[in-house]
CSV table of C-alpha atoms and ligand atoms in Angstrom, one decimal:
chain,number,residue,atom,x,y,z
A,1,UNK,CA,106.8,113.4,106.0
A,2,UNK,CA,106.6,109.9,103.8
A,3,UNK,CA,107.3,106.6,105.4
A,4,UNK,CA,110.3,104.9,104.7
A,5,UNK,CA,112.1,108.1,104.3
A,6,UNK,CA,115.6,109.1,105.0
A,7,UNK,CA,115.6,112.6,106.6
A,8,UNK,CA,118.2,115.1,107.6
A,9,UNK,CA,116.5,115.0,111.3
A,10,UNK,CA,119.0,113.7,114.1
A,11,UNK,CA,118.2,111.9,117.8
A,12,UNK,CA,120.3,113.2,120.9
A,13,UNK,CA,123.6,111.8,120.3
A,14,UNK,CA,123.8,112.6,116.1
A,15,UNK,CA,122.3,109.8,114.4
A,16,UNK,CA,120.4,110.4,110.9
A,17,UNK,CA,116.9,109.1,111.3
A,18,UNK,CA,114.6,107.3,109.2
A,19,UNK,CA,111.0,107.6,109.3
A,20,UNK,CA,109.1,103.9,110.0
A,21,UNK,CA,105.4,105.4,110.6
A,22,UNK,CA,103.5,108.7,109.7
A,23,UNK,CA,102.0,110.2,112.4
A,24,UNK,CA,98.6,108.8,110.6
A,25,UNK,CA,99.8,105.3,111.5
A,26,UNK,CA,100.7,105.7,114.5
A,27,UNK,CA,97.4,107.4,115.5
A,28,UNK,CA,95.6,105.0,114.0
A,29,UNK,CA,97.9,101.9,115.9
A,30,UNK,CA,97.3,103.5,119.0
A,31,UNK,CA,93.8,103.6,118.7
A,32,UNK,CA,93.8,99.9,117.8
A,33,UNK,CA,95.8,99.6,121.0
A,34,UNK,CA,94.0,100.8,123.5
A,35,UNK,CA,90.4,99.8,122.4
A,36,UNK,CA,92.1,96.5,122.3
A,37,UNK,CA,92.7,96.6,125.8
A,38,UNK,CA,89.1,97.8,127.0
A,39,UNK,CA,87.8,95.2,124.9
A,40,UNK,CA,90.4,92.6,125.9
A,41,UNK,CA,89.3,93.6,129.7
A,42,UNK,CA,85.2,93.8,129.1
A,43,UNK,CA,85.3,90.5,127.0
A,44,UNK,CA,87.1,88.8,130.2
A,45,UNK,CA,84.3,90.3,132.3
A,46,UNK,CA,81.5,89.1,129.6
A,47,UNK,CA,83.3,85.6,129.8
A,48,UNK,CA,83.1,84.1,133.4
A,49,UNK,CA,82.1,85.6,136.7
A,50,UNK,CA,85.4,85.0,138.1
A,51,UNK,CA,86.5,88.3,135.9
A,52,UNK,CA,83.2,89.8,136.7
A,53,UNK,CA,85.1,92.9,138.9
A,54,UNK,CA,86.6,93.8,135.4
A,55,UNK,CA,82.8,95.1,135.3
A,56,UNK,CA,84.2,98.4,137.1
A,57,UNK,CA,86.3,99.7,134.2
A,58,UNK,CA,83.6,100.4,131.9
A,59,UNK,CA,81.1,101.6,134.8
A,60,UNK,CA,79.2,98.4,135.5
A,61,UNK,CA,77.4,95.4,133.6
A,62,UNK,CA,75.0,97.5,131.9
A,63,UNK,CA,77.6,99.9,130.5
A,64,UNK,CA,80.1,96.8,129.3
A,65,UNK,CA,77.4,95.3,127.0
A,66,UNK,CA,76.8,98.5,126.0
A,67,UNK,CA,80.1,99.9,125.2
A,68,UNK,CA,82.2,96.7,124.3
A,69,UNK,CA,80.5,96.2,120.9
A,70,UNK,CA,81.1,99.4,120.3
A,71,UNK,CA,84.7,99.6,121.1
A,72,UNK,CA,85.2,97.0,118.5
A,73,UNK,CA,83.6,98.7,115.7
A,74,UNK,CA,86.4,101.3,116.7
A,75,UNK,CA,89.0,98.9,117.0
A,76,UNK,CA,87.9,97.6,113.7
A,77,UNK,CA,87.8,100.4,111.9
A,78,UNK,CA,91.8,101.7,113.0
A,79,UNK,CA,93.4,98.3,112.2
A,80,UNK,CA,91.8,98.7,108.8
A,81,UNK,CA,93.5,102.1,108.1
A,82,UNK,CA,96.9,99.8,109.8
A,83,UNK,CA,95.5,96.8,107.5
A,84,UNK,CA,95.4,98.7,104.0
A,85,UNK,CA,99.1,100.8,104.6
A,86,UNK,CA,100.9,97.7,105.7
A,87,UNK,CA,99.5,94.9,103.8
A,88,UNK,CA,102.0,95.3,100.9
A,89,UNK,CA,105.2,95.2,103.4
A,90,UNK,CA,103.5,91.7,104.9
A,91,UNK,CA,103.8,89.2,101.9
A,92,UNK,CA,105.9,86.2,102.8
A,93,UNK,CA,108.9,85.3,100.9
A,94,UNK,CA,111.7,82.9,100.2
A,95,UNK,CA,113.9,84.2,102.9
A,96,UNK,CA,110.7,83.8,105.5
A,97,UNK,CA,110.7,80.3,105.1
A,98,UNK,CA,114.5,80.3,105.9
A,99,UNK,CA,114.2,82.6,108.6
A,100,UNK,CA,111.7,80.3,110.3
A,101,UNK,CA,114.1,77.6,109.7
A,102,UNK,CA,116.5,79.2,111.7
A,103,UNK,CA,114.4,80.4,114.3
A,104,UNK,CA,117.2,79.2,117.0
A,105,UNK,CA,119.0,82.1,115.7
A,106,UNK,CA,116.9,84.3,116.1
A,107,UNK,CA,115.9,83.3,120.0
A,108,UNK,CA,119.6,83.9,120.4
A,109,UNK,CA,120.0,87.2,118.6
A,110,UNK,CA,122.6,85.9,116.0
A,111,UNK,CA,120.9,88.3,113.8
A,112,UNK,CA,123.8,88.4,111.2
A,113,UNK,CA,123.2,84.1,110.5
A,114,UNK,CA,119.7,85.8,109.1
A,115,UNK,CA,118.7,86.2,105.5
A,116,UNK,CA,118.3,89.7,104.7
A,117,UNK,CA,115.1,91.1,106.4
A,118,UNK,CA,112.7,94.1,104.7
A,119,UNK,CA,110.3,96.0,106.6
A,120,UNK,CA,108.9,93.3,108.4
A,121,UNK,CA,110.2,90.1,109.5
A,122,UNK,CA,108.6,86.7,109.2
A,123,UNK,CA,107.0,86.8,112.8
A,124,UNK,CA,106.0,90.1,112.2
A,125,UNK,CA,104.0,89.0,108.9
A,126,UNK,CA,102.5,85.8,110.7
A,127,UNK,CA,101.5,87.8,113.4
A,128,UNK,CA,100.3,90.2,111.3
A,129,UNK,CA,97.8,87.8,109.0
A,130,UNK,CA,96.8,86.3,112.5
A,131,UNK,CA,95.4,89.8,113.5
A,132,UNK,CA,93.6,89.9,110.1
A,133,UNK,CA,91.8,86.7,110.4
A,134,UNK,CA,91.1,87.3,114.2
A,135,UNK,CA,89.9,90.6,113.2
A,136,UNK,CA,87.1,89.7,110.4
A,137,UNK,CA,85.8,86.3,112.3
A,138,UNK,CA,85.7,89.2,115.5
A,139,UNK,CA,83.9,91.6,113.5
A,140,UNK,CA,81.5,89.0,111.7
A,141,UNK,CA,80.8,86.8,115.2
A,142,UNK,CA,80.2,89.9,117.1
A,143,UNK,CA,77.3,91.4,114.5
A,144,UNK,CA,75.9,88.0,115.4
A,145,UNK,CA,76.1,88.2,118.9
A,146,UNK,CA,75.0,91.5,119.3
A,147,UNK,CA,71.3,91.6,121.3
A,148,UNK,CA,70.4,94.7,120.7
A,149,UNK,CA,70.5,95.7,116.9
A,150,UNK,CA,71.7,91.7,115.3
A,151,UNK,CA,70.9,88.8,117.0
A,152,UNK,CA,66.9,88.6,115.8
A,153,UNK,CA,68.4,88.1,112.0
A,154,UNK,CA,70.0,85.2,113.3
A,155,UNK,CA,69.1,81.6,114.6
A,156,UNK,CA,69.5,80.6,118.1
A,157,UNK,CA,72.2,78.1,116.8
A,158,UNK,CA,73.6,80.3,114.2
A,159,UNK,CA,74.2,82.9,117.8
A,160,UNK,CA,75.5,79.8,119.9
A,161,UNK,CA,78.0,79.0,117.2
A,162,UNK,CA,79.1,82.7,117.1
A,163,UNK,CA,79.4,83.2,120.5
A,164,UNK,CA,82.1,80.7,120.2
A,165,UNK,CA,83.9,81.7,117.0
A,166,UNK,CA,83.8,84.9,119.2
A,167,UNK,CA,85.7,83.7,122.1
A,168,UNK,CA,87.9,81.8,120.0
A,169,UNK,CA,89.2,85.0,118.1
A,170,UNK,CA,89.4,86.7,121.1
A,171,UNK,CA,91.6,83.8,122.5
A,172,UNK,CA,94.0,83.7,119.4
A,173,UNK,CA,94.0,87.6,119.7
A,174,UNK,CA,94.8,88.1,123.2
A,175,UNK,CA,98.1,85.4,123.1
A,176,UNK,CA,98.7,87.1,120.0
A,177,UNK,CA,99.5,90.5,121.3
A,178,UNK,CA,101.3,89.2,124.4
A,179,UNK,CA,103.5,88.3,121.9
A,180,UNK,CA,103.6,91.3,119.8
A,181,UNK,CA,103.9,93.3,123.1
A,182,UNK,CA,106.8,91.4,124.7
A,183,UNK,CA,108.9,91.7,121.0
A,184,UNK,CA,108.3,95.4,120.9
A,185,UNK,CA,109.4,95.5,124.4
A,186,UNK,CA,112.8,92.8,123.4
A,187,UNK,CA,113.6,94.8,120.4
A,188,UNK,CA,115.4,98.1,122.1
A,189,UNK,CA,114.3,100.9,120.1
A,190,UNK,CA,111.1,98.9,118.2
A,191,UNK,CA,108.8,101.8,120.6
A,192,UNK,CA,109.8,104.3,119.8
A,193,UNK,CA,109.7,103.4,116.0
A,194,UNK,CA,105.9,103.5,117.3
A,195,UNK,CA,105.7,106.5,119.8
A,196,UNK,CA,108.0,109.1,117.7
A,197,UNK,CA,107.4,107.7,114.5
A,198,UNK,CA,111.5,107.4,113.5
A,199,UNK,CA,114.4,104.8,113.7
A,200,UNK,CA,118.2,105.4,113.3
A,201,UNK,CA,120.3,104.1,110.6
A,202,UNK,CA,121.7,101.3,113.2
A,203,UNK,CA,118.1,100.5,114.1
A,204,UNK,CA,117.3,100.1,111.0
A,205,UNK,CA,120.7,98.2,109.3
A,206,UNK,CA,121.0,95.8,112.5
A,207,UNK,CA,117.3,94.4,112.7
A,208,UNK,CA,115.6,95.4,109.2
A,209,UNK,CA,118.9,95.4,106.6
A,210,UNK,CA,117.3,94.6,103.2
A,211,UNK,CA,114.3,97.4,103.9
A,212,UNK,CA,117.8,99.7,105.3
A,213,UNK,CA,119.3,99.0,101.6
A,214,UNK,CA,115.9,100.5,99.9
A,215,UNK,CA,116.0,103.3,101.9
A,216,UNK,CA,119.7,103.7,101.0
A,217,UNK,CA,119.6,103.2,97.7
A,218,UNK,CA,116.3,105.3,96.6
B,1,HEM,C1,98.9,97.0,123.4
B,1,HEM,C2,100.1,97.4,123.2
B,1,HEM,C3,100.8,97.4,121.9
B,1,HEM,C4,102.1,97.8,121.8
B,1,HEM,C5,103.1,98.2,122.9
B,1,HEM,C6,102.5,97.7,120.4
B,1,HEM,C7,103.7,98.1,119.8
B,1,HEM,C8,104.1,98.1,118.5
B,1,HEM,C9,105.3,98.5,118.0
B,1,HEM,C10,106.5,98.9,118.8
B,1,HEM,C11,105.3,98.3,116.6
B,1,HEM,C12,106.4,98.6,115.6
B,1,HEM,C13,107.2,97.4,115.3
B,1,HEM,C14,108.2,97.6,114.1
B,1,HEM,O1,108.1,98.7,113.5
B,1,HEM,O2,109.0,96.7,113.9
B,1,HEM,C15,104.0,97.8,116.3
B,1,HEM,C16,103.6,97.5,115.0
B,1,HEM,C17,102.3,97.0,114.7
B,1,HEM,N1,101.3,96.8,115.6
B,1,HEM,FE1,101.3,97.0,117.6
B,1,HEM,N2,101.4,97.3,119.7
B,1,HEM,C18,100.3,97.1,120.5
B,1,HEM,C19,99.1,96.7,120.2
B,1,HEM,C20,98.6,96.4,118.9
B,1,HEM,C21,97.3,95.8,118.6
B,1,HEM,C22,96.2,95.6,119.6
B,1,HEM,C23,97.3,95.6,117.2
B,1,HEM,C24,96.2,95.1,116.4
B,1,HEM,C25,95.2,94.4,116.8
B,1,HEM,C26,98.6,96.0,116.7
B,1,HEM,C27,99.0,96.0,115.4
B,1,HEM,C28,100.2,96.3,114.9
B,1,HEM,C29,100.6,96.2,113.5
B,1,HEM,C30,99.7,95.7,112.3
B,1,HEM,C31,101.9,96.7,113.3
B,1,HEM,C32,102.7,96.8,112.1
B,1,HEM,C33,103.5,95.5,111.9
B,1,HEM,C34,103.1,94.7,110.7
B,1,HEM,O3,102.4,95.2,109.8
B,1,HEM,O4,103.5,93.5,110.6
B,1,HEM,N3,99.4,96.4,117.8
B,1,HEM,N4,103.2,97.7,117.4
């Protein structure tokens, strides 16, 4: 199966279906998912004592600074795989800018007052370069930061300065997907685009037309 395929498969009630993600992707977006989460968890553990009892998920204090930096290398690695297949559906255009503009229109789902949207809309592809940049300055602080294998390469103010850049990422990150979260959630239909790997034609003409029209036409 290729993404962005029309096949002759149909849900429950009859519709054609498209195919948004190969099973590839999906693996690889759920693997990003849920490392995200331990880490999301252990860093709030890491970061004040007040989260300290998030220590119990990864089996202690010991384990967390063992295991978090890990998790990330993981975490790293499957959004790369997500990075590479869906950076050429993320470049902004034109019609971004003016989809911005009318972002009133969008909060109140007057979806046909859009310009024509592809794959990916303009949130999606902010979002999306947001994950980039969080992910690198992530990767890059944490080498920094980490005791065991890193940290003696570096400076005690060169570590101090990543243990911020760090947090900061991890900030950005976290508010990030809350937001990514609560649209998949908003947009009936978006999961399942992610758990079975297919979207109708509806799905597909209603919130994505111009990337629907491809599809169509090819
Ligand atoms: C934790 C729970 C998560 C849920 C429920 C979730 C859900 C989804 C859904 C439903 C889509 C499909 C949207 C569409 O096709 O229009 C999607 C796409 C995507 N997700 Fe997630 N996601 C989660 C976490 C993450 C994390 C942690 C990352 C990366 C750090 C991530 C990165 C992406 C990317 C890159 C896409 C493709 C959109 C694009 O390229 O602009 N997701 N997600």
């Amino acid at each position: 199966m290729k993404p962005d395929e029309l096949t002759d498969l149909r849900d429950m009630n009859g519709n054609r279906l498209i195919i948004r993600y190969t099973p590839n992707e999906r693996s690889s977006h759920w693997i990003t998912a849920i490392s995200f989460v331990l880490l999301a968890l252990s860093g709030l553990a890491m970061f004040h004592p007040a989260m300290s009892w998030l220590y119990a998920l990864l089996g202690g204090g010991q384990w967390t600074r063992i295991l978090h930096p890990f998790i990330g290398c993981v975490m790293f690695l499957s959004f790369l795989i997500l990075g590479l297949r869906f950076w050429h559906h993320n470049y902004l255009d034109s019609g971004d800018i003016q989809w911005m503009m009318q972002i009133q229109d969008v909060l109140a789902n007057r979806e046909e007052k859009l310009p024509e949207i592809g794959k990916y809309n303009a949130g999606q592809k902010l979002l999306f370069f947001t994950m980039v940049t969080c992910l690198i300055l992530l990767l890059a602080s944490g080498i920094v930061i980490w005791r065991r294998y890193f940290s003696y390469y570096f400076t005690i103010e060169i570590i101090r300065f990543a243990a911020v850049v760090h947090a900061t990422a991890a900030f950005v990150l976290i508010v990030g997907i809350v937001v990514h979260v609560y649209a998949a959630f908003w947009i009936k239909g978006a999961i399942g685009a992610m758990t079975r790997g297919t979207v109708t034609l509806g799905w597909a003409r209603k919130h994505h037309p111009r990337w629907f029209k491809e599809i169509i036409g090819k």
